[in-house]
Amino acid sequence: MIDAAVRATVQAAMREDGPLLLLTGAGISAESGIPTFRGPEGYWTVGSRHYHPQELATAEAFGRMPREVWRWYLYRRAVCRAAAPNPGHLALVELERRLGDRFVLVTQNVDGLHLRAGNSRERTLQIHGNIDFMRCAAACSTALYPVPDEPVVRERDTPLDDAAFAALRCPRCGRPSRPHVLWFDEVYDEPLFHAASALGHARDAALLVVVGTAGATNLPLSIGAAVARAGRPVIDINPEPNPFAELAARTGGAWLRAAAGEALPQLLPLLS
Ligand code: APR
């Protein structure tokens, strides 16, 4: 998978100035058993209606049925908490240990697995938020609070009773809280989702390594475009074709058609 040409490209890039920028998507967590976003298992049933994530992960849905949206997030959180980091996550923890401040991780994943694996919050930009945190739905502040460990929604049909729903309130003002996740009808920003910082690192990056994303969201695509404009190479790790594989070819990088858990441990020695 990693031939002499890839080796030469990566080692030459790492001799340049600038951070090593990692960009991850749901694919890096697939081997931990967490369903990818656009896979068939992503739907959620309310009454007789099947909702896809893109319909439920919205401020509009939360405004209309907050308890149901919370129930979906608490179910997904239970799935995420039951999952363990895999060799792909652990390779990124070792990479940060070796590179220190030269390491920057931008993740679209809200599953919290990078932090649980051991990557630092300072160098991990969670541009879509984190399912382990909530914030005031009325935005009385931008403070993040840990989602209470109870209630746990283990099954898709576990109800969310009044007491459980009451626990999901803003500790500061007492009004309802909301998951700290970027919804499809919301926009990236810097204070909550570090969008400007992520793009700044892309402009300075020596090399971009993209892992497990379908390239369906605009900030990650802008990150790839910024790296390409700077004339720097992109390495894409994904078993399926995707826009970043094409970008890799255009930037003199490489598409490693493999699973994250297989490719990242092999790439680690070349990146550090
Ligand atoms: N290793 C690497 N890549 C993998 C693996 C694996 N083991 N398994 C699957 N993939 C790839 C798939 O081929 C696909 O391209 O991971 C990608 C997952 O794509 P999506 O499910 O669309 O997830 P992602 O790209 O992260 O979605 C981005 O969109 O829906 C919003 O906010 C949501 O964060 C999400 C964002």
PDB file of N, CA and C in Angstrom, residues 121-216:
ATOM      1  N   ARG A 121      -7.183  17.972  23.972  1.00  0.00           N
ATOM      2  CA  ARG A 121      -8.254  18.893  23.537  1.00  0.00           C
ATOM      3  C   ARG A 121      -7.644  20.092  22.827  1.00  0.00           C
ATOM      4  N   GLU A 122      -6.416  20.464  23.266  1.00  0.00           N
ATOM      5  CA  GLU A 122      -5.797  21.673  22.687  1.00  0.00           C
ATOM      6  C   GLU A 122      -5.486  21.471  21.204  1.00  0.00           C
ATOM      7  N   ARG A 123      -5.088  20.265  20.828  1.00  0.00           N
ATOM      8  CA  ARG A 123      -4.665  20.046  19.438  1.00  0.00           C
ATOM      9  C   ARG A 123      -5.717  19.286  18.626  1.00  0.00           C
ATOM     10  N   THR A 124      -6.930  19.115  19.222  1.00  0.00           N
ATOM     11  CA  THR A 124      -8.006  18.404  18.518  1.00  0.00           C
ATOM     12  C   THR A 124      -9.155  19.378  18.277  1.00  0.00           C
ATOM     13  N   LEU A 125      -9.318  19.817  17.032  1.00  0.00           N
ATOM     14  CA  LEU A 125     -10.391  20.782  16.706  1.00  0.00           C
ATOM     15  C   LEU A 125     -11.631  19.991  16.292  1.00  0.00           C
ATOM     16  N   GLN A 126     -12.640  19.994  17.183  1.00  0.00           N
ATOM     17  CA  GLN A 126     -13.867  19.208  16.931  1.00  0.00           C
ATOM     18  C   GLN A 126     -14.874  20.105  16.202  1.00  0.00           C
ATOM     19  N   ILE A 127     -14.748  20.162  14.893  1.00  0.00           N
ATOM     20  CA  ILE A 127     -15.476  21.180  14.104  1.00  0.00           C
ATOM     21  C   ILE A 127     -16.978  20.885  14.003  1.00  0.00           C
ATOM     22  N   HIS A 128     -17.419  19.694  14.446  1.00  0.00           N
ATOM     23  CA  HIS A 128     -18.868  19.446  14.492  1.00  0.00           C
ATOM     24  C   HIS A 128     -19.356  19.247  15.918  1.00  0.00           C
ATOM     25  N   GLY A 129     -18.483  19.504  16.894  1.00  0.00           N
ATOM     26  CA  GLY A 129     -18.880  19.391  18.295  1.00  0.00           C
ATOM     27  C   GLY A 129     -18.554  18.026  18.863  1.00  0.00           C
ATOM     28  N   ASN A 130     -19.174  17.727  20.006  1.00  0.00           N
ATOM     29  CA  ASN A 130     -18.878  16.480  20.733  1.00  0.00           C
ATOM     30  C   ASN A 130     -20.118  16.059  21.495  1.00  0.00           C
ATOM     31  N   ILE A 131     -20.551  14.814  21.273  1.00  0.00           N
ATOM     32  CA  ILE A 131     -21.813  14.301  21.803  1.00  0.00           C
ATOM     33  C   ILE A 131     -21.791  14.151  23.321  1.00  0.00           C
ATOM     34  N   ASP A 132     -20.606  14.280  23.923  1.00  0.00           N
ATOM     35  CA  ASP A 132     -20.493  14.172  25.391  1.00  0.00           C
ATOM     36  C   ASP A 132     -20.767  15.501  26.079  1.00  0.00           C
ATOM     37  N   PHE A 133     -21.008  16.550  25.280  1.00  0.00           N
ATOM     38  CA  PHE A 133     -21.202  17.878  25.871  1.00  0.00           C
ATOM     39  C   PHE A 133     -22.533  18.489  25.426  1.00  0.00           C
ATOM     40  N   MET A 134     -23.061  19.393  26.267  1.00  0.00           N
ATOM     41  CA  MET A 134     -24.291  20.116  25.938  1.00  0.00           C
ATOM     42  C   MET A 134     -24.087  21.590  26.280  1.00  0.00           C
ATOM     43  N   ARG A 135     -24.965  22.423  25.761  1.00  0.00           N
ATOM     44  CA  ARG A 135     -24.884  23.853  26.077  1.00  0.00           C
ATOM     45  C   ARG A 135     -26.288  24.421  26.106  1.00  0.00           C
ATOM     46  N   CYS A 136     -26.434  25.647  26.593  1.00  0.00           N
ATOM     47  CA  CYS A 136     -27.765  26.236  26.762  1.00  0.00           C
ATOM     48  C   CYS A 136     -28.446  26.443  25.407  1.00  0.00           C
ATOM     49  N   ALA A 137     -29.656  25.919  25.270  1.00  0.00           N
ATOM     50  CA  ALA A 137     -30.386  26.056  23.986  1.00  0.00           C
ATOM     51  C   ALA A 137     -30.795  27.506  23.749  1.00  0.00           C
ATOM     52  N   ALA A 138     -30.902  28.283  24.858  1.00  0.00           N
ATOM     53  CA  ALA A 138     -31.238  29.719  24.708  1.00  0.00           C
ATOM     54  C   ALA A 138     -29.970  30.553  24.581  1.00  0.00           C
ATOM     55  N   ALA A 139     -28.813  29.870  24.581  1.00  0.00           N
ATOM     56  CA  ALA A 139     -27.508  30.555  24.421  1.00  0.00           C
ATOM     57  C   ALA A 139     -27.285  31.634  25.481  1.00  0.00           C
ATOM     58  N   CYS A 140     -27.661  31.289  26.743  1.00  0.00           N
ATOM     59  CA  CYS A 140     -27.397  32.281  27.829  1.00  0.00           C
ATOM     60  C   CYS A 140     -25.893  32.454  27.994  1.00  0.00           C
ATOM     61  N   SER A 141     -25.135  31.434  27.549  1.00  0.00           N
ATOM     62  CA  SER A 141     -23.664  31.542  27.451  1.00  0.00           C
ATOM     63  C   SER A 141     -23.220  30.477  26.444  1.00  0.00           C
ATOM     64  N   THR A 142     -21.934  30.494  26.100  1.00  0.00           N
ATOM     65  CA  THR A 142     -21.424  29.448  25.182  1.00  0.00           C
ATOM     66  C   THR A 142     -20.741  28.336  25.979  1.00  0.00           C
ATOM     67  N   ALA A 143     -20.966  28.352  27.303  1.00  0.00           N
ATOM     68  CA  ALA A 143     -20.303  27.338  28.150  1.00  0.00           C
ATOM     69  C   ALA A 143     -20.753  25.937  27.749  1.00  0.00           C
ATOM     70  N   LEU A 144     -19.798  24.987  27.829  1.00  0.00           N
ATOM     71  CA  LEU A 144     -20.116  23.585  27.555  1.00  0.00           C
ATOM     72  C   LEU A 144     -20.184  22.835  28.873  1.00  0.00           C
ATOM     73  N   TYR A 145     -21.173  21.975  29.008  1.00  0.00           N
ATOM     74  CA  TYR A 145     -21.335  21.164  30.219  1.00  0.00           C
ATOM     75  C   TYR A 145     -21.341  19.695  29.833  1.00  0.00           C
ATOM     76  N   PRO A 146     -20.777  18.818  30.657  1.00  0.00           N
ATOM     77  CA  PRO A 146     -20.833  17.387  30.333  1.00  0.00           C
ATOM     78  C   PRO A 146     -22.278  16.906  30.317  1.00  0.00           C
ATOM     79  N   VAL A 147     -22.629  16.089  29.347  1.00  0.00           N
ATOM     80  CA  VAL A 147     -23.970  15.460  29.345  1.00  0.00           C
ATOM     81  C   VAL A 147     -24.018  14.520  30.546  1.00  0.00           C
ATOM     82  N   PRO A 148     -25.080  14.586  31.362  1.00  0.00           N
ATOM     83  CA  PRO A 148     -25.155  13.699  32.545  1.00  0.00           C
ATOM     84  C   PRO A 148     -25.052  12.222  32.138  1.00  0.00           C
ATOM     85  N   ASP A 149     -24.427  11.422  32.989  1.00  0.00           N
ATOM     86  CA  ASP A 149     -24.300   9.999  32.657  1.00  0.00           C
ATOM     87  C   ASP A 149     -25.650   9.287  32.675  1.00  0.00           C
ATOM     88  N   GLU A 150     -26.583   9.843  33.421  1.00  0.00           N
ATOM     89  CA  GLU A 150     -27.953   9.296  33.384  1.00  0.00           C
ATOM     90  C   GLU A 150     -28.874  10.359  32.785  1.00  0.00           C
ATOM     91  N   PRO A 151     -29.895  10.094  32.029  1.00  0.00           N
ATOM     92  CA  PRO A 151     -30.358   8.758  31.643  1.00  0.00           C
ATOM     93  C   PRO A 151     -29.508   8.191  30.513  1.00  0.00           C
ATOM     94  N   VAL A 152     -29.489   6.863  30.435  1.00  0.00           N
ATOM     95  CA  VAL A 152     -28.834   6.199  29.315  1.00  0.00           C
ATOM     96  C   VAL A 152     -29.931   5.621  28.431  1.00  0.00           C
ATOM     97  N   VAL A 153     -29.878   5.928  27.148  1.00  0.00           N
ATOM     98  CA  VAL A 153     -30.872   5.391  26.189  1.00  0.00           C
ATOM     99  C   VAL A 153     -30.179   4.252  25.441  1.00  0.00           C
ATOM    100  N   ARG A 154     -30.293   3.058  25.987  1.00  0.00           N
ATOM    101  CA  ARG A 154     -29.555   1.933  25.393  1.00  0.00           C
ATOM    102  C   ARG A 154     -30.243   1.370  24.146  1.00  0.00           C
ATOM    103  N   GLU A 155     -31.568   1.421  24.147  1.00  0.00           N
ATOM    104  CA  GLU A 155     -32.296   0.845  22.996  1.00  0.00           C
ATOM    105  C   GLU A 155     -33.006   1.964  22.246  1.00  0.00           C
ATOM    106  N   ARG A 156     -33.276   1.669  20.997  1.00  0.00           N
ATOM    107  CA  ARG A 156     -33.964   2.682  20.182  1.00  0.00           C
ATOM    108  C   ARG A 156     -35.352   3.010  20.737  1.00  0.00           C
ATOM    109  N   ASP A 157     -35.949   2.098  21.470  1.00  0.00           N
ATOM    110  CA  ASP A 157     -37.324   2.389  21.954  1.00  0.00           C
ATOM    111  C   ASP A 157     -37.348   2.742  23.452  1.00  0.00           C
ATOM    112  N   THR A 158     -36.154   3.024  24.045  1.00  0.00           N
ATOM    113  CA  THR A 158     -36.147   3.454  25.459  1.00  0.00           C
ATOM    114  C   THR A 158     -36.765   4.857  25.570  1.00  0.00           C
ATOM    115  N   PRO A 159     -37.798   5.049  26.396  1.00  0.00           N
ATOM    116  CA  PRO A 159     -38.422   6.386  26.504  1.00  0.00           C
ATOM    117  C   PRO A 159     -37.528   7.334  27.298  1.00  0.00           C
ATOM    118  N   LEU A 160     -37.791   8.624  27.194  1.00  0.00           N
ATOM    119  CA  LEU A 160     -37.085   9.643  27.975  1.00  0.00           C
ATOM    120  C   LEU A 160     -38.135  10.280  28.883  1.00  0.00           C
ATOM    121  N   ASP A 161     -38.169   9.864  30.163  1.00  0.00           N
ATOM    122  CA  ASP A 161     -39.267  10.343  31.031  1.00  0.00           C
ATOM    123  C   ASP A 161     -39.002  11.782  31.492  1.00  0.00           C
ATOM    124  N   ASP A 162     -39.993  12.359  32.166  1.00  0.00           N
ATOM    125  CA  ASP A 162     -39.918  13.782  32.537  1.00  0.00           C
ATOM    126  C   ASP A 162     -38.690  14.069  33.393  1.00  0.00           C
ATOM    127  N   ALA A 163     -38.410  13.170  34.353  1.00  0.00           N
ATOM    128  CA  ALA A 163     -37.284  13.413  35.268  1.00  0.00           C
ATOM    129  C   ALA A 163     -35.974  13.413  34.476  1.00  0.00           C
ATOM    130  N   ALA A 164     -35.876  12.454  33.554  1.00  0.00           N
ATOM    131  CA  ALA A 164     -34.646  12.357  32.744  1.00  0.00           C
ATOM    132  C   ALA A 164     -34.506  13.604  31.875  1.00  0.00           C
ATOM    133  N   PHE A 165     -35.613  14.025  31.270  1.00  0.00           N
ATOM    134  CA  PHE A 165     -35.570  15.196  30.385  1.00  0.00           C
ATOM    135  C   PHE A 165     -35.245  16.451  31.201  1.00  0.00           C
ATOM    136  N   ALA A 166     -35.737  16.501  32.441  1.00  0.00           N
ATOM    137  CA  ALA A 166     -35.480  17.672  33.300  1.00  0.00           C
ATOM    138  C   ALA A 166     -33.997  17.766  33.664  1.00  0.00           C
ATOM    139  N   ALA A 167     -33.295  16.613  33.621  1.00  0.00           N
ATOM    140  CA  ALA A 167     -31.861  16.640  33.970  1.00  0.00           C
ATOM    141  C   ALA A 167     -31.048  17.329  32.869  1.00  0.00           C
ATOM    142  N   LEU A 168     -31.661  17.451  31.700  1.00  0.00           N
ATOM    143  CA  LEU A 168     -30.945  18.025  30.542  1.00  0.00           C
ATOM    144  C   LEU A 168     -31.237  19.517  30.455  1.00  0.00           C
ATOM    145  N   ARG A 169     -30.968  20.223  31.560  1.00  0.00           N
ATOM    146  CA  ARG A 169     -31.222  21.664  31.572  1.00  0.00           C
ATOM    147  C   ARG A 169     -29.920  22.425  31.756  1.00  0.00           C
ATOM    148  N   CYS A 170     -29.908  23.681  31.298  1.00  0.00           N
ATOM    149  CA  CYS A 170     -28.726  24.522  31.448  1.00  0.00           C
ATOM    150  C   CYS A 170     -28.470  24.755  32.935  1.00  0.00           C
ATOM    151  N   PRO A 171     -27.299  24.358  33.451  1.00  0.00           N
ATOM    152  CA  PRO A 171     -27.022  24.552  34.878  1.00  0.00           C
ATOM    153  C   PRO A 171     -26.989  26.036  35.262  1.00  0.00           C
ATOM    154  N   ARG A 172     -26.803  26.910  34.289  1.00  0.00           N
ATOM    155  CA  ARG A 172     -26.646  28.347  34.596  1.00  0.00           C
ATOM    156  C   ARG A 172     -28.006  29.048  34.671  1.00  0.00           C
ATOM    157  N   CYS A 173     -28.929  28.735  33.716  1.00  0.00           N
ATOM    158  CA  CYS A 173     -30.190  29.507  33.697  1.00  0.00           C
ATOM    159  C   CYS A 173     -31.422  28.625  33.877  1.00  0.00           C
ATOM    160  N   GLY A 174     -31.213  27.302  33.852  1.00  0.00           N
ATOM    161  CA  GLY A 174     -32.328  26.393  34.114  1.00  0.00           C
ATOM    162  C   GLY A 174     -33.206  26.110  32.915  1.00  0.00           C
ATOM    163  N   ARG A 175     -32.936  26.804  31.809  1.00  0.00           N
ATOM    164  CA  ARG A 175     -33.723  26.512  30.607  1.00  0.00           C
ATOM    165  C   ARG A 175     -33.164  25.251  29.927  1.00  0.00           C
ATOM    166  N   PRO A 176     -33.899  24.720  28.928  1.00  0.00           N
ATOM    167  CA  PRO A 176     -33.415  23.463  28.311  1.00  0.00           C
ATOM    168  C   PRO A 176     -32.016  23.624  27.719  1.00  0.00           C
ATOM    169  N   SER A 177     -31.269  22.533  27.741  1.00  0.00           N
ATOM    170  CA  SER A 177     -29.967  22.534  27.056  1.00  0.00           C
ATOM    171  C   SER A 177     -30.138  21.784  25.746  1.00  0.00           C
ATOM    172  N   ARG A 178     -29.091  21.809  24.945  1.00  0.00           N
ATOM    173  CA  ARG A 178     -29.092  21.122  23.637  1.00  0.00           C
ATOM    174  C   ARG A 178     -27.754  20.420  23.471  1.00  0.00           C
ATOM    175  N   PRO A 179     -27.690  19.380  22.657  1.00  0.00           N
ATOM    176  CA  PRO A 179     -26.391  18.747  22.417  1.00  0.00           C
ATOM    177  C   PRO A 179     -25.412  19.748  21.794  1.00  0.00           C
ATOM    178  N   HIS A 180     -24.135  19.639  22.197  1.00  0.00           N
ATOM    179  CA  HIS A 180     -23.114  20.525  21.588  1.00  0.00           C
ATOM    180  C   HIS A 180     -22.655  19.887  20.283  1.00  0.00           C
ATOM    181  N   VAL A 181     -23.508  19.987  19.287  1.00  0.00           N
ATOM    182  CA  VAL A 181     -23.229  19.397  17.966  1.00  0.00           C
ATOM    183  C   VAL A 181     -23.672  20.410  16.924  1.00  0.00           C
ATOM    184  N   LEU A 182     -22.904  20.558  15.840  1.00  0.00           N
ATOM    185  CA  LEU A 182     -23.284  21.470  14.752  1.00  0.00           C
ATOM    186  C   LEU A 182     -24.389  20.809  13.937  1.00  0.00           C
ATOM    187  N   TRP A 183     -25.545  21.462  13.829  1.00  0.00           N
ATOM    188  CA  TRP A 183     -26.683  20.897  13.099  1.00  0.00           C
ATOM    189  C   TRP A 183     -26.671  21.316  11.639  1.00  0.00           C
ATOM    190  N   PHE A 184     -27.391  20.552  10.814  1.00  0.00           N
ATOM    191  CA  PHE A 184     -27.337  20.767   9.367  1.00  0.00           C
ATOM    192  C   PHE A 184     -27.876  22.125   8.961  1.00  0.00           C
ATOM    193  N   ASP A 185     -28.747  22.726   9.778  1.00  0.00           N
ATOM    194  CA  ASP A 185     -29.283  24.067   9.446  1.00  0.00           C
ATOM    195  C   ASP A 185     -28.583  25.147  10.271  1.00  0.00           C
ATOM    196  N   GLU A 186     -27.353  24.847  10.699  1.00  0.00           N
ATOM    197  CA  GLU A 186     -26.551  25.837  11.424  1.00  0.00           C
ATOM    198  C   GLU A 186     -25.226  26.053  10.686  1.00  0.00           C
ATOM    199  N   VAL A 187     -24.459  27.033  11.120  1.00  0.00           N
ATOM    200  CA  VAL A 187     -23.218  27.360  10.406  1.00  0.00           C
ATOM    201  C   VAL A 187     -22.001  27.221  11.321  1.00  0.00           C
ATOM    202  N   TYR A 188     -20.883  26.916  10.683  1.00  0.00           N
ATOM    203  CA  TYR A 188     -19.614  26.842  11.423  1.00  0.00           C
ATOM    204  C   TYR A 188     -19.299  28.212  12.019  1.00  0.00           C
ATOM    205  N   ASP A 189     -18.596  28.186  13.148  1.00  0.00           N
ATOM    206  CA  ASP A 189     -18.059  29.456  13.672  1.00  0.00           C
ATOM    207  C   ASP A 189     -16.730  29.129  14.340  1.00  0.00           C
ATOM    208  N   GLU A 190     -16.102  30.153  14.898  1.00  0.00           N
ATOM    209  CA  GLU A 190     -14.825  29.937  15.578  1.00  0.00           C
ATOM    210  C   GLU A 190     -15.014  29.607  17.050  1.00  0.00           C
ATOM    211  N   PRO A 191     -15.831  30.407  17.800  1.00  0.00           N
ATOM    212  CA  PRO A 191     -15.912  30.155  19.251  1.00  0.00           C
ATOM    213  C   PRO A 191     -16.328  28.724  19.593  1.00  0.00           C
ATOM    214  N   LEU A 192     -17.303  28.173  18.892  1.00  0.00           N
ATOM    215  CA  LEU A 192     -17.791  26.828  19.255  1.00  0.00           C
ATOM    216  C   LEU A 192     -17.177  25.723  18.400  1.00  0.00           C
ATOM    217  N   PHE A 193     -16.807  26.043  17.134  1.00  0.00           N
ATOM    218  CA  PHE A 193     -16.405  24.946  16.234  1.00  0.00           C
ATOM    219  C   PHE A 193     -15.043  25.159  15.569  1.00  0.00           C
ATOM    220  N   HIS A 194     -14.352  26.249  15.932  1.00  0.00           N
ATOM    221  CA  HIS A 194     -12.932  26.419  15.551  1.00  0.00           C
ATOM    222  C   HIS A 194     -12.724  26.434  14.034  1.00  0.00           C
ATOM    223  N   ALA A 195     -13.662  26.975  13.290  1.00  0.00           N
ATOM    224  CA  ALA A 195     -13.579  26.941  11.820  1.00  0.00           C
ATOM    225  C   ALA A 195     -12.401  27.764  11.308  1.00  0.00           C
ATOM    226  N   ALA A 196     -12.223  28.985  11.833  1.00  0.00           N
ATOM    227  CA  ALA A 196     -11.140  29.849  11.339  1.00  0.00           C
ATOM    228  C   ALA A 196      -9.780  29.235  11.677  1.00  0.00           C
ATOM    229  N   SER A 197      -9.677  28.668  12.870  1.00  0.00           N
ATOM    230  CA  SER A 197      -8.403  28.041  13.270  1.00  0.00           C
ATOM    231  C   SER A 197      -8.071  26.882  12.337  1.00  0.00           C
ATOM    232  N   ALA A 198      -9.081  26.074  12.028  1.00  0.00           N
ATOM    233  CA  ALA A 198      -8.842  24.915  11.170  1.00  0.00           C
ATOM    234  C   ALA A 198      -8.343  25.361   9.802  1.00  0.00           C
ATOM    235  N   LEU A 199      -8.972  26.413   9.260  1.00  0.00           N
ATOM    236  CA  LEU A 199      -8.536  26.903   7.939  1.00  0.00           C
ATOM    237  C   LEU A 199      -7.142  27.527   8.012  1.00  0.00           C
ATOM    238  N   GLY A 200      -6.840  28.178   9.134  1.00  0.00           N
ATOM    239  CA  GLY A 200      -5.505  28.774   9.296  1.00  0.00           C
ATOM    240  C   GLY A 200      -4.428  27.704   9.275  1.00  0.00           C
ATOM    241  N   HIS A 201      -4.687  26.602   9.972  1.00  0.00           N
ATOM    242  CA  HIS A 201      -3.721  25.493   9.962  1.00  0.00           C
ATOM    243  C   HIS A 201      -3.594  24.890   8.557  1.00  0.00           C
ATOM    244  N   ALA A 202      -4.698  24.872   7.819  1.00  0.00           N
ATOM    245  CA  ALA A 202      -4.651  24.307   6.449  1.00  0.00           C
ATOM    246  C   ALA A 202      -3.750  25.160   5.565  1.00  0.00           C
ATOM    247  N   ARG A 203      -3.818  26.476   5.726  1.00  0.00           N
ATOM    248  CA  ARG A 203      -2.977  27.352   4.893  1.00  0.00           C
ATOM    249  C   ARG A 203      -1.494  27.173   5.186  1.00  0.00           C
ATOM    250  N   ASP A 204      -1.149  26.778   6.425  1.00  0.00           N
ATOM    251  CA  ASP A 204       0.259  26.637   6.817  1.00  0.00           C
ATOM    252  C   ASP A 204       0.769  25.197   6.729  1.00  0.00           C
ATOM    253  N   ALA A 205      -0.117  24.249   6.477  1.00  0.00           N
ATOM    254  CA  ALA A 205       0.253  22.835   6.649  1.00  0.00           C
ATOM    255  C   ALA A 205       1.358  22.390   5.695  1.00  0.00           C
ATOM    256  N   ALA A 206       2.243  21.531   6.205  1.00  0.00           N
ATOM    257  CA  ALA A 206       3.260  20.900   5.351  1.00  0.00           C
ATOM    258  C   ALA A 206       2.629  19.747   4.572  1.00  0.00           C
ATOM    259  N   LEU A 207       1.644  19.092   5.211  1.00  0.00           N
ATOM    260  CA  LEU A 207       1.007  17.912   4.619  1.00  0.00           C
ATOM    261  C   LEU A 207      -0.377  17.743   5.258  1.00  0.00           C
ATOM    262  N   LEU A 208      -1.362  17.343   4.461  1.00  0.00           N
ATOM    263  CA  LEU A 208      -2.704  17.041   4.972  1.00  0.00           C
ATOM    264  C   LEU A 208      -2.952  15.544   4.793  1.00  0.00           C
ATOM    265  N   VAL A 209      -3.314  14.873   5.891  1.00  0.00           N
ATOM    266  CA  VAL A 209      -3.705  13.458   5.815  1.00  0.00           C
ATOM    267  C   VAL A 209      -5.196  13.369   6.168  1.00  0.00           C
ATOM    268  N   VAL A 210      -5.989  12.931   5.203  1.00  0.00           N
ATOM    269  CA  VAL A 210      -7.452  12.842   5.366  1.00  0.00           C
ATOM    270  C   VAL A 210      -7.815  11.383   5.620  1.00  0.00           C
ATOM    271  N   VAL A 211      -8.627  11.142   6.644  1.00  0.00           N
ATOM    272  CA  VAL A 211      -8.935   9.754   7.005  1.00  0.00           C
ATOM    273  C   VAL A 211     -10.441   9.563   7.168  1.00  0.00           C
ATOM    274  N   GLY A 212     -11.035   8.751   6.291  1.00  0.00           N
ATOM    275  CA  GLY A 212     -12.393   8.265   6.513  1.00  0.00           C
ATOM    276  C   GLY A 212     -13.496   9.289   6.425  1.00  0.00           C
ATOM    277  N   THR A 213     -13.462  10.099   5.346  1.00  0.00           N
ATOM    278  CA  THR A 213     -14.586  11.013   5.176  1.00  0.00           C
ATOM    279  C   THR A 213     -15.059  10.980   3.726  1.00  0.00           C
ATOM    280  N   ALA A 214     -16.382  11.135   3.561  1.00  0.00           N
ATOM    281  CA  ALA A 214     -16.971  11.090   2.207  1.00  0.00           C
ATOM    282  C   ALA A 214     -16.862  12.446   1.526  1.00  0.00           C
ATOM    283  N   GLY A 215     -16.380  13.465   2.257  1.00  0.00           N
ATOM    284  CA  GLY A 215     -16.210  14.779   1.633  1.00  0.00           C
ATOM    285  C   GLY A 215     -17.531  15.430   1.274  1.00  0.00           C
ATOM    286  N   ALA A 216     -18.525  15.280   2.155  1.00  0.00           N
ATOM    287  CA  ALA A 216     -19.866  15.826   1.865  1.00  0.00           C
ATOM    288  C   ALA A 216     -20.121  17.143   2.588  1.00  0.00           C
TER     289      ALA A 216
END
